Coordinates of C-alpha atoms in Angstrom, one line a residue:
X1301 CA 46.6 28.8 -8.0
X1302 CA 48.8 29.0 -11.1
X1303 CA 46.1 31.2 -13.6
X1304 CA 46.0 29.8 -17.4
X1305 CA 48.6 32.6 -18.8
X1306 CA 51.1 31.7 -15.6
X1307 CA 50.6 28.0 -16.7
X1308 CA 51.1 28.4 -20.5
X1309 CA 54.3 30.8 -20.0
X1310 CA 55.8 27.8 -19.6
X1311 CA 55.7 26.1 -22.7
X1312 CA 57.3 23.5 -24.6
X1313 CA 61.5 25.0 -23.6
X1314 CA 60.7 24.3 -19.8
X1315 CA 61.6 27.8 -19.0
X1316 CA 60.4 29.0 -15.8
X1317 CA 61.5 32.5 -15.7
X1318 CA 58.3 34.1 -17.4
X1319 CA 55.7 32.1 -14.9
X1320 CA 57.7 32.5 -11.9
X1321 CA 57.6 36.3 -12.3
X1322 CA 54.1 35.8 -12.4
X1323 CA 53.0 34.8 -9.3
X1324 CA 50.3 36.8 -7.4
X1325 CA 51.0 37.5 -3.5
X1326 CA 54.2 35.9 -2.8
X1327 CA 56.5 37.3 -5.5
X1328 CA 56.3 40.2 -7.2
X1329 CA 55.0 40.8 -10.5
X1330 CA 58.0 41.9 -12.1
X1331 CA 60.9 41.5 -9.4
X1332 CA 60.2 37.8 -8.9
X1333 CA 61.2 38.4 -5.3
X1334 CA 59.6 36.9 -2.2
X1335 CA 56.7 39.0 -0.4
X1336 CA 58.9 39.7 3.2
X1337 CA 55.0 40.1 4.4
X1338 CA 54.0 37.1 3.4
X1339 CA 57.1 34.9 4.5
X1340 CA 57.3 37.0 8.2
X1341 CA 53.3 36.0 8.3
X1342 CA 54.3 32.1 7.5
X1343 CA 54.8 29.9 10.4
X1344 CA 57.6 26.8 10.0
X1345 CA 57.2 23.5 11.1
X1346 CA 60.6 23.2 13.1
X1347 CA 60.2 19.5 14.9
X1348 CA 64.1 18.0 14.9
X1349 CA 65.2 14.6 15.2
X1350 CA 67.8 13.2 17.3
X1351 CA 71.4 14.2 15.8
X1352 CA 72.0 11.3 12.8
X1353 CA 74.6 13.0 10.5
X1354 CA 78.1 11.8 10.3
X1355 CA 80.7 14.2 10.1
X1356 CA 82.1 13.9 6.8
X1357 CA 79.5 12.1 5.2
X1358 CA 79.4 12.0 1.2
X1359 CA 75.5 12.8 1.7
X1360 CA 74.0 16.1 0.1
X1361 CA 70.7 15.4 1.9
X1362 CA 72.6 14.7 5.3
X1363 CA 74.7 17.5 4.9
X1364 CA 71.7 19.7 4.3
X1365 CA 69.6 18.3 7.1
X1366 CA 72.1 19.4 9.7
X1367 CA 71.7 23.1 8.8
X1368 CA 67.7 22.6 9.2
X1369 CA 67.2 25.3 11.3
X1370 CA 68.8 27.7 8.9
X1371 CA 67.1 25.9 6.0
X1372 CA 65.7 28.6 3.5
X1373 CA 61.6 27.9 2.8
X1374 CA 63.0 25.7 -0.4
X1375 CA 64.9 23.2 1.2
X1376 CA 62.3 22.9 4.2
X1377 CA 58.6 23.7 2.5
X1378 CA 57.2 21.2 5.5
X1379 CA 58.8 18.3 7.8
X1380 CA 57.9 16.2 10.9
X1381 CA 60.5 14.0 13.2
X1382 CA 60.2 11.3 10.0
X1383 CA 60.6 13.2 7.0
X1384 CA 61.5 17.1 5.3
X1385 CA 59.8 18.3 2.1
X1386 CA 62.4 19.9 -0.2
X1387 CA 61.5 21.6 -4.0
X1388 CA 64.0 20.1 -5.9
X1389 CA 67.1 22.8 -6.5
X1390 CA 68.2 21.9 -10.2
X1391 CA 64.8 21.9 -11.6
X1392 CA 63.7 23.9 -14.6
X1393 CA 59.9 22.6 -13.7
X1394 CA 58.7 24.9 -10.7
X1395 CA 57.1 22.7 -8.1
X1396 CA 59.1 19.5 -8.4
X1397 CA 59.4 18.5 -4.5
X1398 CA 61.6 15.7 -3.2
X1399 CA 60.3 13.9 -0.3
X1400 CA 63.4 12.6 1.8
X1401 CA 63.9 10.8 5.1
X1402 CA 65.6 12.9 8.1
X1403 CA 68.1 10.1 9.0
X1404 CA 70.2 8.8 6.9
X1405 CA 68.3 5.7 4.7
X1406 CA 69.5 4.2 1.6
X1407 CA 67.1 1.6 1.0
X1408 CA 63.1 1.7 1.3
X1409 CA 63.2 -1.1 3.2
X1410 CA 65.0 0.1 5.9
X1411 CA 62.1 2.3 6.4
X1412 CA 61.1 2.3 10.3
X1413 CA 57.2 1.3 10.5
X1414 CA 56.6 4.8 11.6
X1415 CA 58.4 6.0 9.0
X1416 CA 56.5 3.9 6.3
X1417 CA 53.4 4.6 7.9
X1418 CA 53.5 8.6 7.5
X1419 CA 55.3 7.8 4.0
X1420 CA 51.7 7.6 1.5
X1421 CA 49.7 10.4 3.8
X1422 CA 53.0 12.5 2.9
X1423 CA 52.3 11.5 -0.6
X1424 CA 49.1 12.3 -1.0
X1425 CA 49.0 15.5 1.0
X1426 CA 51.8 16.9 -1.5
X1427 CA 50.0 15.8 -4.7
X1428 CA 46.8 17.9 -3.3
X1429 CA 49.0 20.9 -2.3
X1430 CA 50.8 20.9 -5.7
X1431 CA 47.3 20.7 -7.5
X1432 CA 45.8 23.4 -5.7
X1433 CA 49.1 25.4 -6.1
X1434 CA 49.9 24.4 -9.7
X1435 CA 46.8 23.5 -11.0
X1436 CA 48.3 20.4 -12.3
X1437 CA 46.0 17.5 -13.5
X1438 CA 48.3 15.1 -11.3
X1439 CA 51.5 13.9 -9.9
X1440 CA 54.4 11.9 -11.0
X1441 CA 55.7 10.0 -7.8
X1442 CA 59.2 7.7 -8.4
X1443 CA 62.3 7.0 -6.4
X1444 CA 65.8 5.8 -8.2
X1445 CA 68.4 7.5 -5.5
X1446 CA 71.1 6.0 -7.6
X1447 CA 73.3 9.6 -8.4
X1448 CA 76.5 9.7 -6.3
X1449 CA 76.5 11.6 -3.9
X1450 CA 72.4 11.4 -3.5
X1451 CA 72.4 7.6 -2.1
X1452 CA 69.7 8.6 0.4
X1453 CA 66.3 7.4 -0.1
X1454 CA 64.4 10.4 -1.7
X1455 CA 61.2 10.7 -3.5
X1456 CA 60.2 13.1 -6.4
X1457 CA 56.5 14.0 -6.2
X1458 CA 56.1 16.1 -9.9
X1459 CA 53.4 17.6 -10.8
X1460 CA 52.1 17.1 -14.4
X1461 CA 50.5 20.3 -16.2
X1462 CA 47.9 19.7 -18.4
X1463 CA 50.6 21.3 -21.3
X1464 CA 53.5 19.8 -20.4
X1465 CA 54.9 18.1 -23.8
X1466 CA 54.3 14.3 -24.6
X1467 CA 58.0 14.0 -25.0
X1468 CA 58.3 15.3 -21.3
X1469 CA 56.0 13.2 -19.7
X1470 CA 56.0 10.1 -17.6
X1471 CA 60.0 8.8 -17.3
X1472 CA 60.9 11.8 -19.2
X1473 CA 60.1 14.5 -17.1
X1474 CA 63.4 13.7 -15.9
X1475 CA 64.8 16.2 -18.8
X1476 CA 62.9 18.7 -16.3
X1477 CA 66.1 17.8 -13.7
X1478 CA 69.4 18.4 -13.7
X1479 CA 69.7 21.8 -15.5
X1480 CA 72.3 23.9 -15.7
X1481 CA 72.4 26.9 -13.4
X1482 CA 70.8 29.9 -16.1
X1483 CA 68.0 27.3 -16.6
X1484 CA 66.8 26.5 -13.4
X1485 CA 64.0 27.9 -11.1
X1486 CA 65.0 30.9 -9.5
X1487 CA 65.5 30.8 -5.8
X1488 CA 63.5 33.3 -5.3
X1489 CA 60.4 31.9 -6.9
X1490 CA 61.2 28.5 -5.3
X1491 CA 61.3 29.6 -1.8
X1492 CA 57.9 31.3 -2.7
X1493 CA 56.0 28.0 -4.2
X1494 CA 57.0 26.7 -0.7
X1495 CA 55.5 29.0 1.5
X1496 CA 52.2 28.6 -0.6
X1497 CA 52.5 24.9 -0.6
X1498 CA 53.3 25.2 3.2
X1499 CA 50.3 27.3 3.5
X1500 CA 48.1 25.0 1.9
X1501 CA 49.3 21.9 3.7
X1502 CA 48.7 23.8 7.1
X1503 CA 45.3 24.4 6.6
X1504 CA 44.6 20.5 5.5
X1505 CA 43.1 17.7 7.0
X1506 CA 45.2 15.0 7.0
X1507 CA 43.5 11.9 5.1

């Protein structure tokens, strides 16, 4: 878990730099590089659906889904034959995960009833790994998919620290999104925040 001075690094600017290169086993204290121990011990959940990407496809989540099994831990922290647990990679807020379909869905109600059915255990399951990771009081869950390019069904489960500023909460947390490159979670720190997460969803029970 996130200690109090790794939390409160993070402040009121959304920078992540200073609590990234704070985490204990997985990156180093002042490198902010992945453990290689710790993501050689890590074991990847590599089910694969049937083939459902159209060549040329204007779909960044397709696209992405047909390199999955060259995926680094960021863009695949956990996935079964339904869906693939992404962090979010334009994000200034470390732990902001995207939950998105492995076919190609633009519409919740296209959903399969398998699909729908694994949908709110995937929910939950990633708000408890993202508290017992982040420490956050809770999560923000909320699905738009209206950016072009980003049509696919995806859902953003957030997690809310307890200092995250009143003007950055709720709908707002969107100013967390879309930074510009200097700004954004380092790759580094991302890919280890998913090998934790994936750790921690692993070892539990599924509700």
């Amino acid at each position: 878990m996130w200690t109090t001075a790794m939390r409160s690094s993070f402040g009121r600017s959304g920078s992540a730099t200073s609590l990234c290169r704070s985490s204990g086993s997985l990156v180093g204290n002042t490198t902010g590089r992945v453990n290689s121990r710790a993501v050689r011990g890590a074991t990847w959940f590599m089910v694969r659906p049937p083939g459902r990407y159209v060549a040329g496809m204007d779909c960044y989540t397709c696209r992405t889904e047909a390199r999955f099994d060259t995926l680094p831990p960021r863009e695949r922290v956990d996935a079964d034959v339904h869906w693939r647990v992404v962090h979010a990679f334009d994000s200034r807020l470390p732990g902001w995960l995207v939950l998105v379909p492995r076919r190609h869905v633009t519409s919740i109600a296209e959903l399969t009833d398998a699909e729908a059915a694994s949908l709110g255990t995937w929910q939950v399951r990633l708000s408890r790994a993202l508290t017992a990771v982040t420490g956050c009081v809770k999560t923000y869950v909320m699905q738009y998919a209206e950016q072009a390019g980003f049509a696919h069904v995806h859902f953003h489960v957030v997690p809310r620290l307890a200092d995250i500023p009143p003007d950055h909460r709720g709908p707002r947390a969107f100013a967390y999104l879309h930074a510009p490159p200097d700004e954004r979670v380092p790759e580094a720190t991302m890919d280890a925040l998913a090998i934790e997460l994936r750790g921690h969803l692993a070892t539990e029970s599924t509700p």
